[in-house]
Amino acid sequence: MDPINRTLKKLAGSDRFQERYNEMKKQITGNPEVQQFFEQHKEELAPNALDQGMIKLYEFINRSSSCKSCPNLEGCINTMAGYEPKIIIQSGLIDLEYHRCPRKMAHDEQRRTETLIQSMYVPKDVLRATLDDVDLDSADRMQVHEMADDLVDRLIKDPEHYKGLFIHGEFGVGKSYILGAIANELKKNNRASFILYFPEFLREMKQSLGDQSFSSKMDAVKKSSILMLDDIGAESLSSWARDEVLGTILQYRMAEELPTFFTSNFDYKGLEHHLTYSQRGEEEPIKAARIMERIKFLTIPVHMSGKNRRN
Ligand code: ADP
Ligand code: MG
């Protein structure tokens, strides 16, 4: 008797166990897929492969194949939910390899497309915007549209491309809307982006300072493959937010040459002025200039005019 058989017998020490063991073996050897596998691989299999592999083979014959025996992914009956075992040979013995089942694959795919646009505090209309909806009723709106279209194209075709847009203009002209439209065009082509409404993001970061989440949030934002900071300049900025949050994010993105977009009510010059005066009224032109240098490195400025669409 080979060792595994002896161990099993010793463990059980009863006829009932022997009965169940024999029943299990009968089911396994009577299974057409197992029979076929042993037939096809008899050369590679060790003489004791069947006895050694009983537990694994039993799992295999009772699995749900192609989700046929499961009501849904949550109700998956397989030992490893969402995965189907496949018989393989390891050093002459039976082993199992696990592959995602069809439902798990569909589920993962859906999750992936859902997360293609991540956002924080961005209104729904912005998240649903498309470039086709952007009205072309003035020369500079046409220019923004053309630049957006062109950039999307480049970002899709050239993984090295990093220059984003700095879209500036009056309140309500549709700057955020166009960011959403760009994110949606990218999504259609499987490129992920992260849109942040900057003033709220800063508030959240300030609140996270005391807890563990601060650095993981910073990491997610600074490393996101395409980042869009909406409404920069609308926040009331402390030196800490400017240097430790905005500065850190921009430094990383500049060094790594990662595509970054901004919208702002200010142009470059106006934003530099805004960044110069911290909440406490201190004047810090050098720090502001350093931030602007990074923003300019990362973007092409474009002005957007038109009527205020919020009225
Ligand atoms: P901004 O960011 O410049 O202040 P928004 O992008 O928030 O402006 O746009 C203001 C309002 O106008 C929003 O309600 C938005 O949905 C709407 N809007 C902007 N552009 C368009 C457009 N091309 N078509 C339809 N609605 C638009
Ligand atoms: Mg806006």
mmCIF file of C-alpha atoms and ligand atoms in Angstrom:
data_model
loop_
_atom_site.group_PDB
_atom_site.id
_atom_site.type_symbol
_atom_site.label_atom_id
_atom_site.label_comp_id
_atom_site.label_asym_id
_atom_site.label_seq_id
_atom_site.Cartn_x
_atom_site.Cartn_y
_atom_site.Cartn_z
ATOM 1 C CA MET A 1 0.000 0.000 0.000
ATOM 2 C CA ASP A 2 1.388 3.405 -0.849
ATOM 3 C CA PRO A 3 1.938 5.945 1.959
ATOM 4 C CA ILE A 4 -1.004 8.255 1.222
ATOM 5 C CA ASN A 5 -3.440 5.397 1.226
ATOM 6 C CA ARG A 6 -1.999 4.140 4.474
ATOM 7 C CA THR A 7 -2.225 7.600 6.042
ATOM 8 C CA LEU A 8 -5.809 8.006 4.997
ATOM 9 C CA LYS A 9 -6.689 4.623 6.414
ATOM 10 C CA LYS A 10 -4.923 5.343 9.664
ATOM 11 C CA LEU A 11 -6.641 8.706 9.932
ATOM 12 C CA ALA A 12 -10.052 7.243 9.482
ATOM 13 C CA GLY A 13 -9.568 4.007 11.295
ATOM 14 C CA SER A 14 -13.056 2.947 10.389
ATOM 15 C CA ASP A 15 -14.894 1.074 7.705
ATOM 16 C CA ARG A 16 -17.157 4.034 7.091
ATOM 17 C CA PHE A 17 -14.190 6.069 6.024
ATOM 18 C CA GLN A 18 -12.931 3.285 3.785
ATOM 19 C CA GLU A 19 -16.395 3.141 2.258
ATOM 20 C CA ARG A 20 -16.421 6.869 1.526
ATOM 21 C CA TYR A 21 -12.897 6.689 0.193
ATOM 22 C CA ASN A 22 -13.847 3.923 -2.205
ATOM 23 C CA GLU A 23 -16.956 5.806 -3.283
ATOM 24 C CA MET A 24 -14.857 8.903 -3.952
ATOM 25 C CA LYS A 25 -12.361 6.878 -5.969
ATOM 26 C CA LYS A 26 -15.178 5.306 -7.969
ATOM 27 C CA GLN A 27 -16.602 8.725 -8.824
ATOM 28 C CA ILE A 28 -13.180 9.993 -9.852
ATOM 29 C CA THR A 29 -12.214 7.062 -12.005
ATOM 30 C CA GLY A 30 -15.683 7.017 -13.559
ATOM 31 C CA ASN A 31 -15.453 10.662 -14.583
ATOM 32 C CA PRO A 32 -14.955 10.940 -18.383
ATOM 33 C CA GLU A 33 -12.757 14.064 -18.147
ATOM 34 C CA VAL A 34 -10.465 12.405 -15.604
ATOM 35 C CA GLN A 35 -10.366 9.213 -17.689
ATOM 36 C CA GLN A 36 -9.451 11.196 -20.760
ATOM 37 C CA PHE A 37 -6.749 13.109 -18.896
ATOM 38 C CA PHE A 38 -5.152 9.925 -17.551
ATOM 39 C CA GLU A 39 -5.365 8.319 -20.972
ATOM 40 C CA GLN A 40 -3.731 11.272 -22.706
ATOM 41 C CA HIS A 41 -0.966 11.704 -20.129
ATOM 42 C CA LYS A 42 -0.227 8.148 -19.036
ATOM 43 C CA GLU A 43 3.404 8.509 -20.093
ATOM 44 C CA GLU A 44 4.025 11.531 -17.856
ATOM 45 C CA LEU A 45 2.093 10.370 -14.789
ATOM 46 C CA ALA A 46 3.676 8.560 -11.862
ATOM 47 C CA PRO A 47 2.137 5.161 -10.983
ATOM 48 C CA ASN A 48 0.676 6.549 -7.751
ATOM 49 C CA ALA A 49 -0.668 9.762 -9.363
ATOM 50 C CA LEU A 50 -4.303 8.735 -8.943
ATOM 51 C CA ASP A 51 -4.068 7.954 -5.233
ATOM 52 C CA GLN A 52 -1.879 10.961 -4.499
ATOM 53 C CA GLY A 53 -4.207 13.251 -6.412
ATOM 54 C CA MET A 54 -7.522 12.061 -4.996
ATOM 55 C CA ILE A 55 -8.411 15.231 -3.068
ATOM 56 C CA LYS A 56 -7.541 17.458 -6.009
ATOM 57 C CA LEU A 57 -9.327 15.274 -8.510
ATOM 58 C CA TYR A 58 -12.380 15.203 -6.271
ATOM 59 C CA GLU A 59 -12.396 18.995 -6.213
ATOM 60 C CA PHE A 60 -12.038 18.960 -9.993
ATOM 61 C CA ILE A 61 -14.938 16.622 -10.732
ATOM 62 C CA ASN A 62 -17.235 18.565 -8.419
ATOM 63 C CA ARG A 63 -16.347 21.980 -9.749
ATOM 64 C CA SER A 64 -18.686 24.255 -11.617
ATOM 65 C CA SER A 65 -17.453 24.356 -15.199
ATOM 66 C CA SER A 66 -18.106 27.516 -17.276
ATOM 67 C CA CYS A 67 -20.319 28.767 -14.430
ATOM 68 C CA LYS A 68 -22.971 26.128 -15.280
ATOM 69 C CA SER A 69 -23.633 25.081 -11.681
ATOM 70 C CA CYS A 70 -23.520 28.545 -10.103
ATOM 71 C CA PRO A 71 -26.412 31.015 -9.842
ATOM 72 C CA ASN A 72 -24.058 34.024 -10.020
ATOM 73 C CA LEU A 73 -20.535 35.084 -9.084
ATOM 74 C CA GLU A 74 -21.435 35.568 -5.416
ATOM 75 C CA GLY A 75 -22.908 32.084 -5.343
ATOM 76 C CA CYS A 76 -19.901 30.450 -7.028
ATOM 77 C CA ILE A 77 -19.555 26.906 -5.673
ATOM 78 C CA ASN A 78 -15.885 26.457 -6.544
ATOM 79 C CA THR A 79 -13.289 26.134 -3.805
ATOM 80 C CA MET A 80 -11.753 29.366 -4.972
ATOM 81 C CA ALA A 81 -14.763 31.530 -5.861
ATOM 82 C CA GLY A 82 -14.516 33.009 -9.373
ATOM 83 C CA TYR A 83 -11.856 30.524 -10.442
ATOM 84 C CA GLU A 84 -12.076 27.184 -12.201
ATOM 85 C CA PRO A 85 -9.554 24.443 -11.581
ATOM 86 C CA LYS A 86 -7.780 22.749 -14.458
ATOM 87 C CA ILE A 87 -5.788 19.529 -14.054
ATOM 88 C CA ILE A 88 -2.070 19.808 -14.616
ATOM 89 C CA ILE A 89 0.926 17.569 -13.920
ATOM 90 C CA GLN A 90 3.641 18.576 -11.480
ATOM 91 C CA SER A 91 6.613 16.205 -11.310
ATOM 92 C CA GLY A 92 4.455 13.302 -12.406
ATOM 93 C CA LEU A 93 1.680 14.046 -9.933
ATOM 94 C CA ILE A 94 -1.736 15.633 -10.239
ATOM 95 C CA ASP A 95 -2.122 19.289 -9.397
ATOM 96 C CA LEU A 96 -4.680 21.984 -10.119
ATOM 97 C CA GLU A 97 -4.229 25.314 -11.810
ATOM 98 C CA TYR A 98 -6.859 28.013 -11.343
ATOM 99 C CA HIS A 99 -8.243 30.244 -14.102
ATOM 100 C CA ARG A 100 -10.816 33.013 -13.908
ATOM 101 C CA CYS A 101 -14.289 31.753 -14.804
ATOM 102 C CA PRO A 102 -16.374 33.554 -17.491
ATOM 103 C CA ARG A 103 -18.454 35.444 -14.920
ATOM 104 C CA LYS A 104 -15.370 36.589 -13.038
ATOM 105 C CA MET A 105 -13.792 37.775 -16.298
ATOM 106 C CA ALA A 106 -16.916 39.755 -17.242
ATOM 107 C CA HIS A 107 -17.041 41.200 -13.731
ATOM 108 C CA ASP A 108 -13.380 42.272 -13.816
ATOM 109 C CA GLU A 109 -13.803 43.841 -17.228
ATOM 110 C CA GLN A 110 -16.786 45.860 -16.036
ATOM 111 C CA ARG A 111 -14.910 47.036 -12.974
ATOM 112 C CA ARG A 112 -12.017 48.091 -15.146
ATOM 113 C CA THR A 113 -14.138 50.235 -17.473
ATOM 114 C CA GLU A 114 -15.974 51.735 -14.506
ATOM 115 C CA THR A 115 -12.684 52.836 -13.031
ATOM 116 C CA LEU A 116 -11.364 54.279 -16.275
ATOM 117 C CA ILE A 117 -12.568 57.672 -15.128
ATOM 118 C CA GLN A 118 -11.998 58.213 -11.473
ATOM 119 C CA SER A 119 -13.228 61.459 -10.077
ATOM 120 C CA MET A 120 -13.639 63.381 -6.886
ATOM 121 C CA TYR A 121 -16.378 66.012 -6.434
ATOM 122 C CA VAL A 122 -17.055 66.335 -10.157
ATOM 123 C CA PRO A 123 -20.683 66.961 -11.192
ATOM 124 C CA LYS A 124 -22.476 64.300 -13.255
ATOM 125 C CA ASP A 125 -22.988 66.533 -16.306
ATOM 126 C CA VAL A 126 -19.214 66.955 -16.565
ATOM 127 C CA LEU A 127 -18.672 63.208 -16.296
ATOM 128 C CA ARG A 128 -21.152 62.607 -19.139
ATOM 129 C CA ALA A 129 -19.791 65.292 -21.474
ATOM 130 C CA THR A 130 -18.612 64.396 -24.958
ATOM 131 C CA LEU A 131 -16.531 66.399 -27.407
ATOM 132 C CA ASP A 132 -19.374 66.233 -29.956
ATOM 133 C CA ASP A 133 -21.573 68.221 -27.561
ATOM 134 C CA VAL A 134 -19.143 71.090 -27.167
ATOM 135 C CA ASP A 135 -20.613 74.089 -28.991
ATOM 136 C CA LEU A 136 -18.356 75.749 -31.512
ATOM 137 C CA ASP A 137 -19.835 79.229 -31.385
ATOM 138 C CA SER A 138 -16.665 81.308 -31.163
ATOM 139 C CA ALA A 139 -13.181 81.227 -32.602
ATOM 140 C CA ASP A 140 -11.468 80.333 -29.363
ATOM 141 C CA ARG A 141 -14.038 77.668 -28.507
ATOM 142 C CA MET A 142 -13.228 76.123 -31.854
ATOM 143 C CA GLN A 143 -9.571 76.320 -30.997
ATOM 144 C CA VAL A 144 -10.057 74.601 -27.616
ATOM 145 C CA HIS A 145 -12.101 71.910 -29.281
ATOM 146 C CA GLU A 146 -9.482 71.346 -31.933
ATOM 147 C CA MET A 147 -6.680 71.227 -29.379
ATOM 148 C CA ALA A 148 -8.647 68.806 -27.200
ATOM 149 C CA ASP A 149 -9.353 66.583 -30.174
ATOM 150 C CA ASP A 150 -5.738 66.652 -31.227
ATOM 151 C CA LEU A 151 -4.460 65.930 -27.721
ATOM 152 C CA VAL A 152 -6.776 62.973 -27.234
ATOM 153 C CA ASP A 153 -5.459 61.577 -30.476
ATOM 154 C CA ARG A 154 -1.852 62.037 -29.408
ATOM 155 C CA LEU A 155 -2.397 60.640 -25.933
ATOM 156 C CA ILE A 156 -3.890 57.534 -27.443
ATOM 157 C CA LYS A 157 -1.223 57.016 -30.072
ATOM 158 C CA ASP A 158 1.872 58.142 -28.229
ATOM 159 C CA PRO A 159 2.441 56.802 -24.715
ATOM 160 C CA GLU A 160 5.325 59.258 -24.297
ATOM 161 C CA HIS A 161 3.184 62.333 -24.886
ATOM 162 C CA TYR A 162 2.692 64.314 -21.691
ATOM 163 C CA LYS A 163 1.668 67.902 -22.517
ATOM 164 C CA GLY A 164 -1.839 68.635 -21.336
ATOM 165 C CA LEU A 165 -3.919 71.807 -21.555
ATOM 166 C CA PHE A 166 -4.255 74.747 -19.221
ATOM 167 C CA ILE A 167 -7.790 75.881 -20.073
ATOM 168 C CA HIS A 168 -8.539 79.305 -18.672
ATOM 169 C CA GLY A 169 -11.487 81.649 -18.971
ATOM 170 C CA GLU A 170 -14.493 83.143 -17.229
ATOM 171 C CA PHE A 171 -16.736 81.301 -14.849
ATOM 172 C CA GLY A 172 -19.381 79.162 -16.586
ATOM 173 C CA VAL A 173 -18.008 79.079 -20.125
ATOM 174 C CA GLY A 174 -17.669 75.278 -20.085
ATOM 175 C CA LYS A 175 -14.084 74.623 -19.019
ATOM 176 C CA SER A 176 -14.916 71.750 -16.673
ATOM 177 C CA TYR A 177 -17.282 70.397 -19.278
ATOM 178 C CA ILE A 178 -14.487 70.089 -21.800
ATOM 179 C CA LEU A 179 -12.277 68.247 -19.268
ATOM 180 C CA GLY A 180 -15.073 65.716 -18.839
ATOM 181 C CA ALA A 181 -15.367 65.416 -22.614
ATOM 182 C CA ILE A 182 -11.636 64.742 -22.942
ATOM 183 C CA ALA A 183 -11.807 62.106 -20.177
ATOM 184 C CA ASN A 184 -14.690 60.405 -21.981
ATOM 185 C CA GLU A 185 -12.910 60.348 -25.329
ATOM 186 C CA LEU A 186 -9.887 58.816 -23.603
ATOM 187 C CA LYS A 187 -12.097 56.273 -21.878
ATOM 188 C CA LYS A 188 -13.493 55.157 -25.252
ATOM 189 C CA ASN A 189 -9.917 54.300 -26.116
ATOM 190 C CA ASN A 190 -9.164 52.568 -22.838
ATOM 191 C CA ARG A 191 -7.078 55.358 -21.336
ATOM 192 C CA ALA A 192 -7.791 56.071 -17.706
ATOM 193 C CA SER A 193 -7.948 59.543 -16.218
ATOM 194 C CA PHE A 194 -8.507 61.061 -12.814
ATOM 195 C CA ILE A 195 -10.487 64.324 -12.546
ATOM 196 C CA LEU A 196 -10.299 66.251 -9.295
ATOM 197 C CA TYR A 197 -12.222 69.331 -8.312
ATOM 198 C CA PHE A 198 -9.188 70.993 -6.813
ATOM 199 C CA PRO A 199 -10.689 73.150 -3.994
ATOM 200 C CA GLU A 200 -12.551 70.170 -2.503
ATOM 201 C CA PHE A 201 -9.571 67.928 -2.966
ATOM 202 C CA LEU A 202 -7.448 70.315 -0.898
ATOM 203 C CA ARG A 203 -10.060 70.384 1.856
ATOM 204 C CA GLU A 204 -10.058 66.611 1.928
ATOM 205 C CA MET A 205 -6.273 66.440 2.020
ATOM 206 C CA LYS A 206 -6.207 68.846 4.944
ATOM 207 C CA GLN A 207 -8.643 66.618 6.819
ATOM 208 C CA SER A 208 -6.629 63.508 5.993
ATOM 209 C CA LEU A 209 -3.469 64.978 7.419
ATOM 210 C CA GLY A 210 -4.051 63.385 10.803
ATOM 211 C CA ASP A 211 -4.802 59.901 9.483
ATOM 212 C CA GLN A 212 -3.090 57.208 7.493
ATOM 213 C CA SER A 213 -4.881 57.968 4.238
ATOM 214 C CA PHE A 214 -2.931 61.119 3.380
ATOM 215 C CA SER A 215 0.021 59.513 1.676
ATOM 216 C CA SER A 216 -2.010 56.879 -0.153
ATOM 217 C CA LYS A 217 -4.316 59.600 -1.530
ATOM 218 C CA MET A 218 -1.332 61.695 -2.564
ATOM 219 C CA ASP A 219 0.171 58.678 -4.254
ATOM 220 C CA ALA A 220 -2.995 57.804 -6.175
ATOM 221 C CA VAL A 221 -3.265 61.361 -7.451
ATOM 222 C CA LYS A 222 0.313 62.115 -8.320
ATOM 223 C CA LYS A 223 0.839 58.760 -10.039
ATOM 224 C CA SER A 224 -2.457 58.623 -11.963
ATOM 225 C CA SER A 225 -1.754 58.090 -15.640
ATOM 226 C CA ILE A 226 -3.697 61.198 -16.749
ATOM 227 C CA LEU A 227 -4.550 63.807 -14.121
ATOM 228 C CA MET A 228 -7.036 66.682 -14.502
ATOM 229 C CA LEU A 229 -7.121 69.373 -11.840
ATOM 230 C CA ASP A 230 -10.352 71.289 -12.204
ATOM 231 C CA ASP A 231 -10.648 74.885 -11.031
ATOM 232 C CA ILE A 232 -7.173 75.539 -9.739
ATOM 233 C CA GLY A 233 -7.054 79.028 -8.248
ATOM 234 C CA ALA A 234 -10.589 78.866 -6.826
ATOM 235 C CA GLU A 235 -9.270 77.574 -3.518
ATOM 236 C CA SER A 236 -7.999 79.642 -0.643
ATOM 237 C CA LEU A 237 -4.486 78.403 -0.449
ATOM 238 C CA SER A 238 -2.229 77.973 2.529
ATOM 239 C CA SER A 239 1.517 77.763 1.986
ATOM 240 C CA TRP A 240 1.253 74.142 3.103
ATOM 241 C CA ALA A 241 -1.373 73.289 0.434
ATOM 242 C CA ARG A 242 0.630 75.081 -2.220
ATOM 243 C CA ASP A 243 4.003 73.584 -1.420
ATOM 244 C CA GLU A 244 3.263 70.222 0.164
ATOM 245 C CA VAL A 245 0.209 69.180 -1.835
ATOM 246 C CA LEU A 246 0.195 70.985 -5.176
ATOM 247 C CA GLY A 247 3.991 71.321 -5.336
ATOM 248 C CA THR A 248 4.583 67.653 -4.536
ATOM 249 C CA ILE A 249 2.073 66.462 -7.139
ATOM 250 C CA LEU A 250 3.467 68.718 -9.844
ATOM 251 C CA GLN A 251 7.062 67.895 -9.047
ATOM 252 C CA TYR A 252 6.368 64.199 -9.487
ATOM 253 C CA ARG A 253 4.392 64.655 -12.699
ATOM 254 C CA MET A 254 7.025 66.898 -14.198
ATOM 255 C CA ALA A 255 9.820 64.463 -13.362
ATOM 256 C CA GLU A 256 7.873 61.508 -14.721
ATOM 257 C CA GLU A 257 6.415 63.478 -17.650
ATOM 258 C CA LEU A 258 2.839 62.452 -16.905
ATOM 259 C CA PRO A 259 -0.064 64.118 -18.775
ATOM 260 C CA THR A 260 -1.735 66.768 -16.625
ATOM 261 C CA PHE A 261 -4.640 69.121 -17.410
ATOM 262 C CA PHE A 262 -5.917 72.176 -15.562
ATOM 263 C CA THR A 263 -8.844 74.510 -15.740
ATOM 264 C CA SER A 264 -8.760 77.891 -14.075
ATOM 265 C CA ASN A 265 -10.482 81.253 -14.001
ATOM 266 C CA PHE A 266 -6.951 82.684 -14.049
ATOM 267 C CA ASP A 267 -4.435 82.701 -16.857
ATOM 268 C CA TYR A 268 -0.794 81.801 -16.042
ATOM 269 C CA LYS A 269 -0.079 85.321 -14.817
ATOM 270 C CA GLY A 270 -3.208 85.594 -12.683
ATOM 271 C CA LEU A 271 -2.556 82.193 -11.158
ATOM 272 C CA GLU A 272 1.012 83.127 -10.312
ATOM 273 C CA HIS A 273 -0.317 86.150 -8.472
ATOM 274 C CA HIS A 274 -2.863 83.987 -6.639
ATOM 275 C CA LEU A 275 -0.131 81.546 -5.612
ATOM 276 C CA THR A 276 2.137 84.351 -4.413
ATOM 277 C CA TYR A 277 -0.134 85.431 -1.561
ATOM 278 C CA SER A 278 -0.894 82.763 0.970
ATOM 279 C CA GLN A 279 -3.963 82.847 3.235
ATOM 280 C CA ARG A 280 -2.008 84.636 5.898
ATOM 281 C CA GLY A 281 -1.063 87.419 3.526
ATOM 282 C CA GLU A 282 2.605 86.494 3.221
ATOM 283 C CA GLU A 283 4.185 87.267 -0.116
ATOM 284 C CA GLU A 284 6.143 84.312 -1.517
ATOM 285 C CA PRO A 285 6.938 85.058 -5.165
ATOM 286 C CA ILE A 286 9.724 82.491 -5.477
ATOM 287 C CA LYS A 287 7.569 79.610 -4.321
ATOM 288 C CA ALA A 288 4.779 80.722 -6.641
ATOM 289 C CA ALA A 289 7.203 80.951 -9.533
ATOM 290 C CA ARG A 290 8.420 77.434 -8.866
ATOM 291 C CA ILE A 291 4.866 76.049 -9.038
ATOM 292 C CA MET A 292 4.180 78.009 -12.226
ATOM 293 C CA GLU A 293 7.321 76.678 -13.824
ATOM 294 C CA ARG A 294 6.002 73.147 -13.350
ATOM 295 C CA ILE A 295 2.524 73.993 -14.614
ATOM 296 C CA LYS A 296 4.005 75.636 -17.709
ATOM 297 C CA PHE A 297 6.228 72.640 -18.310
ATOM 298 C CA LEU A 298 3.203 70.350 -18.192
ATOM 299 C CA THR A 299 0.692 72.332 -20.260
ATOM 300 C CA ILE A 300 -0.204 74.401 -23.288
ATOM 301 C CA PRO A 301 -2.354 77.403 -22.287
ATOM 302 C CA VAL A 302 -5.610 77.991 -24.110
ATOM 303 C CA HIS A 303 -8.245 80.636 -23.546
ATOM 304 C CA MET A 304 -11.917 79.853 -23.638
ATOM 305 C CA SER A 305 -14.591 82.507 -23.920
ATOM 306 C CA GLY A 306 -18.314 82.568 -24.507
ATOM 307 C CA LYS A 307 -21.466 83.117 -22.583
ATOM 308 C CA ASN A 308 -21.953 81.955 -19.027
ATOM 309 C CA ARG A 309 -23.835 78.693 -19.468
ATOM 310 C CA ARG A 310 -24.899 78.466 -15.900
ATOM 311 C CA ASN A 311 -27.630 81.073 -16.411
HETATM 312 P P1 ADP B 1 -16.750 76.332 -16.084
HETATM 313 O O1 ADP B 1 -16.008 75.135 -15.634
HETATM 314 O O2 ADP B 1 -16.050 77.082 -17.181
HETATM 315 O O3 ADP B 1 -17.111 77.259 -14.990
HETATM 316 P P2 ADP B 1 -18.785 74.400 -16.716
HETATM 317 O O4 ADP B 1 -18.010 73.465 -17.528
HETATM 318 O O5 ADP B 1 -19.112 74.025 -15.335
HETATM 319 O O6 ADP B 1 -18.111 75.844 -16.741
HETATM 320 O O7 ADP B 1 -20.137 74.716 -17.510
HETATM 321 C C1 ADP B 1 -21.191 75.482 -16.952
HETATM 322 C C2 ADP B 1 -22.531 74.838 -17.256
HETATM 323 O O8 ADP B 1 -22.753 74.795 -18.642
HETATM 324 C C3 ADP B 1 -22.617 73.406 -16.781
HETATM 325 O O9 ADP B 1 -23.894 73.178 -16.252
HETATM 326 C C4 ADP B 1 -22.386 72.593 -18.021
HETATM 327 O O10 ADP B 1 -23.054 71.376 -17.973
HETATM 328 C C5 ADP B 1 -22.935 73.475 -19.100
HETATM 329 N N1 ADP B 1 -22.175 73.311 -20.364
HETATM 330 C C6 ADP B 1 -20.923 73.693 -20.577
HETATM 331 N N2 ADP B 1 -20.533 73.448 -21.839
HETATM 332 C C7 ADP B 1 -21.597 72.876 -22.440
HETATM 333 C C8 ADP B 1 -21.849 72.385 -23.758
HETATM 334 N N3 ADP B 1 -20.956 72.456 -24.733
HETATM 335 N N4 ADP B 1 -23.048 71.867 -23.999
HETATM 336 C C9 ADP B 1 -23.962 71.817 -23.054
HETATM 337 N N5 ADP B 1 -23.804 72.262 -21.797
HETATM 338 C C10 ADP B 1 -22.643 72.791 -21.492
HETATM 339 MG MG MG B 2 -15.504 74.584 -13.718
#
